[in-house]
Coordinates of C-alpha atoms in Angstrom, one line a residue:
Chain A
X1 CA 39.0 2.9 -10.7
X2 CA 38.3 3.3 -14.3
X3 CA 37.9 7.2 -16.1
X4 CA 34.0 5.7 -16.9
X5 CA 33.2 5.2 -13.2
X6 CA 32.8 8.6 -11.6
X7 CA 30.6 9.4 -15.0
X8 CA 28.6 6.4 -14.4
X9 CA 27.8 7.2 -11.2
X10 CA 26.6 10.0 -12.0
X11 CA 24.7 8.7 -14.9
X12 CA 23.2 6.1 -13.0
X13 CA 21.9 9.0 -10.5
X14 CA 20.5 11.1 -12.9
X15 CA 18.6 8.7 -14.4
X16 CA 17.3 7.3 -11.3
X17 CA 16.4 10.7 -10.2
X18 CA 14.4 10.8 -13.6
X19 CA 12.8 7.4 -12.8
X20 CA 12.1 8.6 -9.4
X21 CA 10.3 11.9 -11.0
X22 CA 8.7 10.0 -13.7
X23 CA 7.4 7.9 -11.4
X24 CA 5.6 10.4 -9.3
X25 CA 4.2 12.0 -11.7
X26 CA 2.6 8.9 -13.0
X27 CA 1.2 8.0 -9.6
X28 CA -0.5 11.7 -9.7
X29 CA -1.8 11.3 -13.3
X30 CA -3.5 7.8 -12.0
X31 CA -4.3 9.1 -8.5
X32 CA -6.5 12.1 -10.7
X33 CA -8.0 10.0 -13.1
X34 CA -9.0 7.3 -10.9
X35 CA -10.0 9.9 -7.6
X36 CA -12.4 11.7 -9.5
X37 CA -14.3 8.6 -10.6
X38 CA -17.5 8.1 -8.1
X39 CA -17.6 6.6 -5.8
X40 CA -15.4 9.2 -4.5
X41 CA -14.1 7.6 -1.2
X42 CA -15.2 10.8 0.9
X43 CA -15.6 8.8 4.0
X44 CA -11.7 7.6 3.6
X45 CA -10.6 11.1 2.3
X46 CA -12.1 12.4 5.9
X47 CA -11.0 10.1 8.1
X48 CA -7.4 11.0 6.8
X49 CA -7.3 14.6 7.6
X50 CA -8.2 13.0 11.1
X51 CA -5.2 10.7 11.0
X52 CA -3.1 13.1 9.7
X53 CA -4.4 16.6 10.4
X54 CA -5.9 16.2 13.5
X55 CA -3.2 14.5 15.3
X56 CA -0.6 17.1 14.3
X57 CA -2.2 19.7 16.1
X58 CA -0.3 19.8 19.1
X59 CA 3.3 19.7 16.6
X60 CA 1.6 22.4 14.6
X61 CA 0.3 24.7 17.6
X62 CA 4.2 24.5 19.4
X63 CA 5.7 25.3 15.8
X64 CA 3.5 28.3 15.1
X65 CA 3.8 29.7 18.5
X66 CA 7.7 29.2 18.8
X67 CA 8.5 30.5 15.5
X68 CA 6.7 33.5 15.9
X69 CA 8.3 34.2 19.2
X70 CA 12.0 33.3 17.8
X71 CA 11.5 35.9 14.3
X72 CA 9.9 38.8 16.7
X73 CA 12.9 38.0 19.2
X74 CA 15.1 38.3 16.0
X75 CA 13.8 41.1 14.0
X76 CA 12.9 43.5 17.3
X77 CA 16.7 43.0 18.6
X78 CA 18.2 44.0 15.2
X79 CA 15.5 47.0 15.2
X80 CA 16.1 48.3 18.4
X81 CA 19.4 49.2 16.9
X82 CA 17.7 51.7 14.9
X83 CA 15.9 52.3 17.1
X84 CA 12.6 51.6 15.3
X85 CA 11.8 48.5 17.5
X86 CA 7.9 49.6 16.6
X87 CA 8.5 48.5 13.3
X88 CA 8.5 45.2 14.8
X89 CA 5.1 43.8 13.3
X90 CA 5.4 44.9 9.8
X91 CA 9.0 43.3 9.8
X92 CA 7.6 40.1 11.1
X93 CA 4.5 39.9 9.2
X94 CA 5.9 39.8 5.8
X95 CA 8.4 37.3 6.8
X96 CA 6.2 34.5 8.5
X97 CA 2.9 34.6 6.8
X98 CA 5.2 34.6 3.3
X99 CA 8.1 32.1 4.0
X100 CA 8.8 31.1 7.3
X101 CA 5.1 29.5 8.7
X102 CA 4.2 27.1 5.5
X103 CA 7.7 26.0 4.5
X104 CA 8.5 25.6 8.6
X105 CA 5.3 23.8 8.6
X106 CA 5.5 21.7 5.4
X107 CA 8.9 20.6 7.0
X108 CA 8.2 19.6 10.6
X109 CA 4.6 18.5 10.0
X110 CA 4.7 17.4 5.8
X111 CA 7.9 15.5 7.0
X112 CA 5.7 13.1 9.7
X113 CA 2.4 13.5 7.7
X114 CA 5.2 12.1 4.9
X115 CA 6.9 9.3 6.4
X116 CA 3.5 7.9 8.8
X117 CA 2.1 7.5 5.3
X118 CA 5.3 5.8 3.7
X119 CA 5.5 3.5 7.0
X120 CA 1.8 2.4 6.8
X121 CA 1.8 1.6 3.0
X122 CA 5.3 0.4 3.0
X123 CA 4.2 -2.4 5.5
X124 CA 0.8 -3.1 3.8
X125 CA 3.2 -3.6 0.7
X126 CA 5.5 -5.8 2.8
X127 CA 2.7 -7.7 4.5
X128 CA 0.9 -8.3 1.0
X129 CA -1.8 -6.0 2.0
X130 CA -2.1 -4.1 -1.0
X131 CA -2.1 -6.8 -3.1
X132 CA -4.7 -8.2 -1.3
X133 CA -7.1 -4.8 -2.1
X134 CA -6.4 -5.2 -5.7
X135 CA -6.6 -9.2 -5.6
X136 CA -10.4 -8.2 -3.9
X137 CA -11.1 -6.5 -6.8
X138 CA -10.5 -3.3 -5.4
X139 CA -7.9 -0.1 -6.6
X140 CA -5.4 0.4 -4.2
X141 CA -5.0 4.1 -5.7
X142 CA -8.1 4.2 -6.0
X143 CA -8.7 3.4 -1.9
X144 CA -4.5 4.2 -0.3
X145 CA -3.4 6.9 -2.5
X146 CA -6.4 9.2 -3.1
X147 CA -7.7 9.5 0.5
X148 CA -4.0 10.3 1.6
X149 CA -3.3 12.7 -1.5
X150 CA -6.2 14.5 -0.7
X151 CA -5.7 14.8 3.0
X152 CA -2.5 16.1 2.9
X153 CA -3.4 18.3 0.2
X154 CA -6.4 19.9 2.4
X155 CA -4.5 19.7 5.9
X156 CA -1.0 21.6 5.1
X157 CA -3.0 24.5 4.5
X158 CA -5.3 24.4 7.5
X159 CA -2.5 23.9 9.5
X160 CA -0.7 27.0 7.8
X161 CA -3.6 29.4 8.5
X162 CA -3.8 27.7 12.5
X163 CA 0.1 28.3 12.7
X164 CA -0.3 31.9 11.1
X165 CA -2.4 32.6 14.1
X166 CA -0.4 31.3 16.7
X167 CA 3.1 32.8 15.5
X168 CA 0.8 36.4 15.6
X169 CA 0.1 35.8 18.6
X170 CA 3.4 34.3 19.9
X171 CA 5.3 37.4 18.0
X172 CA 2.9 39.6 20.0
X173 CA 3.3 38.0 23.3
X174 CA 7.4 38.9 22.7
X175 CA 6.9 42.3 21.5
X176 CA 5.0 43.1 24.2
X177 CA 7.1 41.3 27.4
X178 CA 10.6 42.2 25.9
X179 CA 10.6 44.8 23.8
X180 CA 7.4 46.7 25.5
X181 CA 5.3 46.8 22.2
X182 CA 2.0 46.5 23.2
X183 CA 0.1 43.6 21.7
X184 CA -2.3 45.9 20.2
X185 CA 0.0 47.5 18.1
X186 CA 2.0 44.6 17.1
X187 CA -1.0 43.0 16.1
X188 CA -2.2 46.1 14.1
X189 CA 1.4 46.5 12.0
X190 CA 1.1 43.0 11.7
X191 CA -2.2 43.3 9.3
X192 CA -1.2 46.6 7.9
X193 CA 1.6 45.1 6.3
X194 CA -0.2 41.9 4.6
X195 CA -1.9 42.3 1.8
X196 CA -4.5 39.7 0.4
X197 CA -1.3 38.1 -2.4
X198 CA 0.4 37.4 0.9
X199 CA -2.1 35.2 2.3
X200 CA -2.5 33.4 -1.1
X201 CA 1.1 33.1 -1.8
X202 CA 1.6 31.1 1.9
X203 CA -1.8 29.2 1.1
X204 CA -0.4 27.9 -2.8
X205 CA 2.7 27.1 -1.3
X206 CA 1.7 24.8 1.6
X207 CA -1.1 23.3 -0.8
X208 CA 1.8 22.6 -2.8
X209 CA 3.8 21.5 -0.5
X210 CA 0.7 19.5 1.2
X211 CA 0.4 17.9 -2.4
X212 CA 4.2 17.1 -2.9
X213 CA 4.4 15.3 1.1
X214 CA 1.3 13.6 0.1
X215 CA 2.4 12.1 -3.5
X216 CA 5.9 11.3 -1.9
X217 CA 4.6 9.3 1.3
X218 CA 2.8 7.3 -0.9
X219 CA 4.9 6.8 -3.9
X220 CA 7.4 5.5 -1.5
X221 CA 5.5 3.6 0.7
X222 CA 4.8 1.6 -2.9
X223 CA 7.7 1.6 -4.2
X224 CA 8.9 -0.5 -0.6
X225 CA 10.7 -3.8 -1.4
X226 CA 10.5 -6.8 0.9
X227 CA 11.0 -6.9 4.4
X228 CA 10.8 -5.0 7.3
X229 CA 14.1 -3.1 7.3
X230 CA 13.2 -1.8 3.6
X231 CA 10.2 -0.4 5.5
X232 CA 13.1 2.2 7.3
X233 CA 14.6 2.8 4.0
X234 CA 11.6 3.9 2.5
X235 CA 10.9 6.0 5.0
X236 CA 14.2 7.4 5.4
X237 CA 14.1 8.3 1.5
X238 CA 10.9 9.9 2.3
X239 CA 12.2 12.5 4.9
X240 CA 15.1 13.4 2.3
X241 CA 13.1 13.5 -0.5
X242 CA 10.7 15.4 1.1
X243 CA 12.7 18.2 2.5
X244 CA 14.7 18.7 -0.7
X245 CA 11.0 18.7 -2.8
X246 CA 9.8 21.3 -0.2
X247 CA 12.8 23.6 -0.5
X248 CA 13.7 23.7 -4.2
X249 CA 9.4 24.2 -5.0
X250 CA 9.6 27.3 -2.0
X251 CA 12.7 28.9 -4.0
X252 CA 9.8 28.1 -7.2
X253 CA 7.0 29.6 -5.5
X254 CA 8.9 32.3 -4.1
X255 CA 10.7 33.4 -7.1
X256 CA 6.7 33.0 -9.2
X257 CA 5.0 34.8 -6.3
X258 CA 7.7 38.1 -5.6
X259 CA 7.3 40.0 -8.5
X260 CA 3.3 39.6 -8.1
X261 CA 3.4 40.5 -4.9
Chain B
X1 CA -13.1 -29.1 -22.5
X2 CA -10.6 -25.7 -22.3
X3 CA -9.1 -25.4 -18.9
X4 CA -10.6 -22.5 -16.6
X5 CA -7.0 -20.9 -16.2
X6 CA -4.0 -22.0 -18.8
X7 CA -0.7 -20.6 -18.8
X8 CA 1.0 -20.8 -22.4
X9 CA 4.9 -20.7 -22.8
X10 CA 5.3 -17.9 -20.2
X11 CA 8.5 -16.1 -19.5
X12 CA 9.0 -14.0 -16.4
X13 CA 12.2 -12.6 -14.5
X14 CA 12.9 -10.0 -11.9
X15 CA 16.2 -8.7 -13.2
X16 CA 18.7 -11.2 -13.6
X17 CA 16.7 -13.9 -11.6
X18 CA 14.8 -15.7 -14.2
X19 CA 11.8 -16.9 -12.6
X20 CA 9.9 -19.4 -15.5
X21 CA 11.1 -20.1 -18.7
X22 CA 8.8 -21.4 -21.9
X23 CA 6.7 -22.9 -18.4
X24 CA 3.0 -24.1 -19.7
X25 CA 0.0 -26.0 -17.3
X26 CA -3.8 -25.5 -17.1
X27 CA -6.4 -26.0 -14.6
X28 CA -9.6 -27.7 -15.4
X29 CA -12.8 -26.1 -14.2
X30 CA -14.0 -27.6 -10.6
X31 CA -10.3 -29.5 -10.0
X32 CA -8.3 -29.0 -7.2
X33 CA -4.5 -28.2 -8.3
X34 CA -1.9 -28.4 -6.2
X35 CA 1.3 -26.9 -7.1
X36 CA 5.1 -27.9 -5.1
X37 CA 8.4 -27.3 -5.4
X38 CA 11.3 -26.0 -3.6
X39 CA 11.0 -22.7 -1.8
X40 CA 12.0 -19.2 -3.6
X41 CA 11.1 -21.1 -7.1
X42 CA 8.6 -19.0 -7.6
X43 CA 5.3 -20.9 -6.8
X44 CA 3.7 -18.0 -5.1
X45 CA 4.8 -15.6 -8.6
X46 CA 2.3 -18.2 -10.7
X47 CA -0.5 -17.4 -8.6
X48 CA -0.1 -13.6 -8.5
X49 CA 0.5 -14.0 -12.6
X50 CA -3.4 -15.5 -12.7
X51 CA -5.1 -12.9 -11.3
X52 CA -2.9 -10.0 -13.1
X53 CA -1.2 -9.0 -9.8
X54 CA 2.2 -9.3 -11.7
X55 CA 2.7 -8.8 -15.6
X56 CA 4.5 -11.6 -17.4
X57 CA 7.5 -10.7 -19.7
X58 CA 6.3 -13.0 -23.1
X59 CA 3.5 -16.3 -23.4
X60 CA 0.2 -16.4 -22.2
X61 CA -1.7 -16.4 -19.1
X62 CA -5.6 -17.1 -19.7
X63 CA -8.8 -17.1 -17.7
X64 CA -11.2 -18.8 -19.9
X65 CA -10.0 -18.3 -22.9
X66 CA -8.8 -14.3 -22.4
X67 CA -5.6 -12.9 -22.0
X68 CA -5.1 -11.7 -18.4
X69 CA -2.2 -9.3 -19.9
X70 CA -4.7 -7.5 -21.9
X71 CA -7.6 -7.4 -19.7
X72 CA -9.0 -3.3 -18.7
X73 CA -9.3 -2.2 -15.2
X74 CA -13.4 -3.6 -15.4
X75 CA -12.1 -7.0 -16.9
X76 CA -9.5 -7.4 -13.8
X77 CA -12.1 -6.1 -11.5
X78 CA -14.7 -8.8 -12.8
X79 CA -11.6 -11.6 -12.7
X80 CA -10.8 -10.8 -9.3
X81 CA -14.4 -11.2 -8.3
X82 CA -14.4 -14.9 -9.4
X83 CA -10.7 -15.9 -8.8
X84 CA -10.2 -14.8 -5.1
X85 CA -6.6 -15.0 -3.7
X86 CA -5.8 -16.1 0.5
X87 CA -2.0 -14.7 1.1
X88 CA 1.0 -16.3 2.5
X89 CA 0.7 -14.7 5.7
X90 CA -2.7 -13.9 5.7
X91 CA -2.7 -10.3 4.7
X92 CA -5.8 -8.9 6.8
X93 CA -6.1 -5.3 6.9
X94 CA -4.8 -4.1 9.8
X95 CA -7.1 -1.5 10.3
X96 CA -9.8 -2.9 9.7
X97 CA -11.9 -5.4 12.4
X98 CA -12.2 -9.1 11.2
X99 CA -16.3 -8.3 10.1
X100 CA -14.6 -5.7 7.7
X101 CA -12.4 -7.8 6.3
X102 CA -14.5 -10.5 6.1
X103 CA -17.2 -8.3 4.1
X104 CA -14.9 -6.0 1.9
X105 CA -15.4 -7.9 -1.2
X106 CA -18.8 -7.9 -0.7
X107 CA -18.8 -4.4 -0.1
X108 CA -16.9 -4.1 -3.2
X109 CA -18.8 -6.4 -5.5
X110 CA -22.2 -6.5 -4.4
X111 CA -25.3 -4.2 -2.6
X112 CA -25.8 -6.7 0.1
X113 CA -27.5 -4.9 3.1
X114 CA -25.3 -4.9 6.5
X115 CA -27.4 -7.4 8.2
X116 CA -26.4 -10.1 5.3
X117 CA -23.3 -9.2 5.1
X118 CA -22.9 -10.1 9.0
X119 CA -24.6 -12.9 8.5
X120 CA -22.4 -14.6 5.6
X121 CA -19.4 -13.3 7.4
X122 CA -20.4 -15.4 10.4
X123 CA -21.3 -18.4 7.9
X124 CA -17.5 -18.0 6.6
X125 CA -16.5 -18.0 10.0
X126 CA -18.0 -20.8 10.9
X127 CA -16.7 -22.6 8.0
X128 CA -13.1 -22.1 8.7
X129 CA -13.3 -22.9 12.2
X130 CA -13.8 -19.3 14.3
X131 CA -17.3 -19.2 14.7
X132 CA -16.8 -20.1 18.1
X133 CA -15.5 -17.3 19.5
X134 CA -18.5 -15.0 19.4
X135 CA -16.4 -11.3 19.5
X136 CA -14.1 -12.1 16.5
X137 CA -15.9 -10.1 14.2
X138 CA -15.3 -7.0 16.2
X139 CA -11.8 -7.5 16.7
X140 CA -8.5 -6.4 14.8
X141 CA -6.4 -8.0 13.0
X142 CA -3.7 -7.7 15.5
X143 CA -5.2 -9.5 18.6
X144 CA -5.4 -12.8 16.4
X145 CA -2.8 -15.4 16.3
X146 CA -1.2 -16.3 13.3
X147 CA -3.0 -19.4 12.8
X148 CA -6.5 -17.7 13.4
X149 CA -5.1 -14.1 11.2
X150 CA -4.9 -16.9 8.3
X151 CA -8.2 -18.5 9.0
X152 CA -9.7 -15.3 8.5
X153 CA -8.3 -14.5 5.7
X154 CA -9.4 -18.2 4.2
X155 CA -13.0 -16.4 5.3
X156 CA -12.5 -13.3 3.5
X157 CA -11.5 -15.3 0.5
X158 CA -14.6 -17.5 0.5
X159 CA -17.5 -14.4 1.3
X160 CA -17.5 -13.5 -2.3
X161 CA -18.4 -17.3 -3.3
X162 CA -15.5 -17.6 -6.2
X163 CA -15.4 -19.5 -9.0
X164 CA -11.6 -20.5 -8.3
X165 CA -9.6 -20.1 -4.7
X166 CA -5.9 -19.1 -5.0
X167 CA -4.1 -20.4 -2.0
X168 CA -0.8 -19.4 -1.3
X169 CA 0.5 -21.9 1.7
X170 CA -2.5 -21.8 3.4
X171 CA -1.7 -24.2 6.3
X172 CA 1.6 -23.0 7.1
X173 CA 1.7 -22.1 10.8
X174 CA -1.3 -23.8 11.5
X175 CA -1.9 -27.0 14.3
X176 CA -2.8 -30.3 13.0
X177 CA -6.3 -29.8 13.9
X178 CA -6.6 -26.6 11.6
X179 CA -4.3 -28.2 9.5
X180 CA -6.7 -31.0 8.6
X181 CA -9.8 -28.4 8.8
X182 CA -8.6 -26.4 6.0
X183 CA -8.5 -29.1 3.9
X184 CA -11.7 -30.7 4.6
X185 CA -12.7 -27.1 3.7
X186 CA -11.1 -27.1 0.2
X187 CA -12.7 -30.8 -0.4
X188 CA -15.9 -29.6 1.1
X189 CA -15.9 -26.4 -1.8
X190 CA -15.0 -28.3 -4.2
X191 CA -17.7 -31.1 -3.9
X192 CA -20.6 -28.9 -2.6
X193 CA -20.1 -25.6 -5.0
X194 CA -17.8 -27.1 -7.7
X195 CA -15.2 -24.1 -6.5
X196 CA -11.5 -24.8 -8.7
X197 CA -8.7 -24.6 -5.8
X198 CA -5.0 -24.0 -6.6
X199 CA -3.0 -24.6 -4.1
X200 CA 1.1 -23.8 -3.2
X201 CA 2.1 -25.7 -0.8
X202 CA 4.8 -27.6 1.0
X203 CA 2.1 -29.7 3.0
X204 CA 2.1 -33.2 1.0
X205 CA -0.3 -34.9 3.3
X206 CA -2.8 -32.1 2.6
X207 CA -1.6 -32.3 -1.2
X208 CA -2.5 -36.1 -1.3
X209 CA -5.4 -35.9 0.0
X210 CA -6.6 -32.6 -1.7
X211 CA -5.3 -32.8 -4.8
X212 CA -6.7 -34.2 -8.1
X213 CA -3.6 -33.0 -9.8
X214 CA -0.4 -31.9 -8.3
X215 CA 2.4 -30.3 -10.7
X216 CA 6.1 -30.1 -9.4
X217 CA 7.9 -26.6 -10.5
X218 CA 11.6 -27.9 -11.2
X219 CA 14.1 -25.7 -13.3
X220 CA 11.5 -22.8 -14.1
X221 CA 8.4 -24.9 -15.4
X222 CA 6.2 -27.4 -14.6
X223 CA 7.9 -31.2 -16.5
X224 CA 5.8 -33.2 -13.7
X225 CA 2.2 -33.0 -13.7
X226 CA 0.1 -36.3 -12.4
X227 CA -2.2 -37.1 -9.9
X228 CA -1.1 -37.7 -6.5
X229 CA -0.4 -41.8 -7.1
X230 CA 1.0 -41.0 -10.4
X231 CA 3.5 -39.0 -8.6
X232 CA 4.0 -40.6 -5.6
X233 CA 5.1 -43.3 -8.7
X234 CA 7.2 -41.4 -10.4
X235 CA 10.4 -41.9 -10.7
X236 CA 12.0 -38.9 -11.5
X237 CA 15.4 -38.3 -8.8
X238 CA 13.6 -34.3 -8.2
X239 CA 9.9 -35.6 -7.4
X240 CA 11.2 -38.9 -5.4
X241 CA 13.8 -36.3 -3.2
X242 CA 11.0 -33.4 -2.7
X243 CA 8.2 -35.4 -2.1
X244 CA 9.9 -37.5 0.8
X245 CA 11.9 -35.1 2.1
X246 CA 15.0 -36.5 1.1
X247 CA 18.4 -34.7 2.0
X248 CA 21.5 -35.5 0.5
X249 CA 24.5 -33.5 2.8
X250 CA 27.2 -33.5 -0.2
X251 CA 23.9 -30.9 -1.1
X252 CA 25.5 -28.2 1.2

């Protein structure tokens, strides 16, 4: 192997990864320009948070539950070793409305909201479908990627205020059975601790995050060659991408929202 | 007079795979133009080049008289309204029921109330041979067979009432019954509303007795145009072999 190749390699990378990036951000540029014309498709844009908000409900309600029961485990074990296993709820709170419940949620949910949306378009590409809406004189942004956009956009953080709910209330069902909390005062730390910043720095992130699995799903379920097994590498590329665009833009958010908080 | 849709010296790869080179034909208004040649060539690329689907690398692609290349998001909307495109393998919407799919250009194009729009969609229907099962409308995509999936989609293409049909190997798949059915329907378009058909296929029967031109795509553009006795004449090796199906095994 040549001195060049390991350079090239990378060189080829990087500038796919700038392709990849440029691309997406010219899918959002159209997807804005061309959403906000009338007729604005409000029919499609709702039956999408059905499709893809609705139906997550039951992922969404075992997640929020579960991690709030795991993090009160956590925090009220390392506690009781200071013995200030009341402190339970204001240790938690912080913790799961912050960081743990929208980027959690953004990577179990966003990841399937993500790759059902790469799957569908990627075989409406493969099958010709979407060149059949633009051959009918329709705009397949216009009608595929604006609905879904939105959706996912609107649902995340839905879904992050339902899962905030459920991991209070898993967190309170632990500190009460194991570490003999009572629910009353967990939930009460809980709230003492938050402030309003808190609940808007969990709500920007999972609207971002809702916006980055949205733009994602669909810029790779375009971007789909021919075939069906280029339909599972799409949507294969979509969990990875998706993930790594969800952690790097929490470290983002986090690092933005600390110092205001 | 200028033909309805003329391509001019165009030029288009996909990477290294060089698709047409310097290739020129035209299509007169009202003529049904049927276009063969050896699969992977490229045939289906032409059509999807017409309607702006795919951009071309250099020449010209027009729709009477203007530059498809150039054309705004209005001008391809208004092109796609009168040049209307059926797909290889159909390409209904899966989510969709057969009325919707039947009726989206119409809901796209036009203000037609819902009980007209049933109405032509059962017209359509009719024409392509599924009128007789009275659910279809109401069902998906999914329940149909292949042949029937493409029938529809012949439907969808027609609701609008185009000035030109693409069709992209539109009896592929289908019996000899539907076969014969969808050319009596291009025939029947042609004579009764003056519709301008282009046709890819590998069907020669159908391309004989459709056709009023047929144009052979051999080495990336289109050296053998004629009507169908001038090439069933010609003597060119390429057009004698494809046309009869002739096989030659020191080929392989």
């Amino acid at each position: 192997m040549s001195v060049r190749g390991p350079f090239e390699y990378i060189g080829k990378e990087v500038r796919a990864g700038f392709d990849w990036a440029g691309g997406i951000s010219l899918l959002l540029g159209r997807a804005l320009v061309r959403g906000v014309q009338r007729p604005w498709g409000i029919y499609d844009v709702f039956r999408q948070i059905v499709a893809l908000g609705i139906r997550s409900l039951p992922l969404s309600t075992l997640m929020g539950v579960f991690v709030g029961m795991a993090l009160t485990w956590q925090f009220g074990e390392a506690l009781m070793g200071f013995g200030a296993k009341n402190a339970v709820g204001s240790a938690a709170a912080l913790a799961l409305v912050r960081e743990l419940v929208p980027t959690l949620m953004a990577l179990t949910i966003g990841a399937k909201i993500a790759t059902g949306i790469t799957a569908e378009l990627g075989s409406m590409k493969v099958s010709e479908q979407i060149d059949a809406i633009a051959s009918l004189g329709a705009d397949p942004i216009k009608k595929l990627v604006w609905p879904r956009l939105m959706a996912s956009t609107v649902t995340l953080p839905l879904l992050n205020v339902y899962g905030n709910v459920l991991a209070l209330i898993g967190g309170a069902f632990i500190a009460d059975f194991v570490f003999d909390v009572p629910a009353e005062y967990f939930y009460e730390t809980y709230i003492d601790e938050l402030y309003p910043m808190d609940y808007i720095s969990g709500l920007v992130k999972s609207f971002t995050f809702g916006l980055l699995v949205g733009l994602i799903g669909c810029y790779q379920g375009f971007q789909t060659k021919f075939g069906t097994e280029a339909v599972g590498i799409s949507t294969t590329n979509t969990v990875v991408a998706t993930s790594v665009a969800i952690i790097v833009f929490d470290f983002v958010l986090t690092t933005i929202f600390l110092p205001v908080g | 007079m200028a033909p309805i849709i003329e391509l001019r010296n165009v030029y288009k790869r996909f990477g290294d795979n060089i698709i047409y080179e310097d290739m020129s034909f035209g299509v007169e208004a009202g003529e049904t133009f049927t276009i063969i040649g050896g699969s992977g060539m490229g045939k289906s690329v032409c059509l999807k080049l017409m309607i702006g689907l795919l951009p071309y690398d250099a020449g010209h692609v027009l729709y009477r008289g203007k530059e498809v290349g150039d054309m705004n998001a209005e001008e391809l909307r208004e092109l796609r309204r009168n040049v209307a495109m059926v797909f290889q393998g159909g390409a209904l919407f899966d989510s969709m029921s057969v009325l919707d799919n039947v009726t989206y250009a119409l809901r796209e194009h036009t203000k037609m109330s819902d009980q007209d729009m049933l109405e032509r969609a059962r017209e359509c229907l009719d024409m392509v041979g599924l009128g007789y099962d009275k659910d279809i409308l109401y069902r998906m995509p999914a329940s149909l067979s292949g042949g029937m999936r493409k029938r529809a989609a012949l439907a969808r293409s027609i609701a609008i009432k185009p000035e030109v049909i693409l069709y992209d190997e539109p009896t592929t798949g289908l019996d000899p019954a539907n076969i014969e059915r969808i050319g009596h329907m291009i025939r029947k378009l042609q004579k009764e509303l003056g519709v301008t058909s282009i046709v890819v296929t590998h069907d020669m029967p159908i391309a004989w007795k459709c056709s009023n031109r047929v144009a052979m795509l051999w080495q990336r553009k289109f050296p053998h145009i004629g009507t169908p006795e001038e090439m069933q004449a010609n003597p060119a090796p390429e057009v004698h072999e494809f046309i009869n199906g002739i096989y030659h095994e020191d080929q392989d």
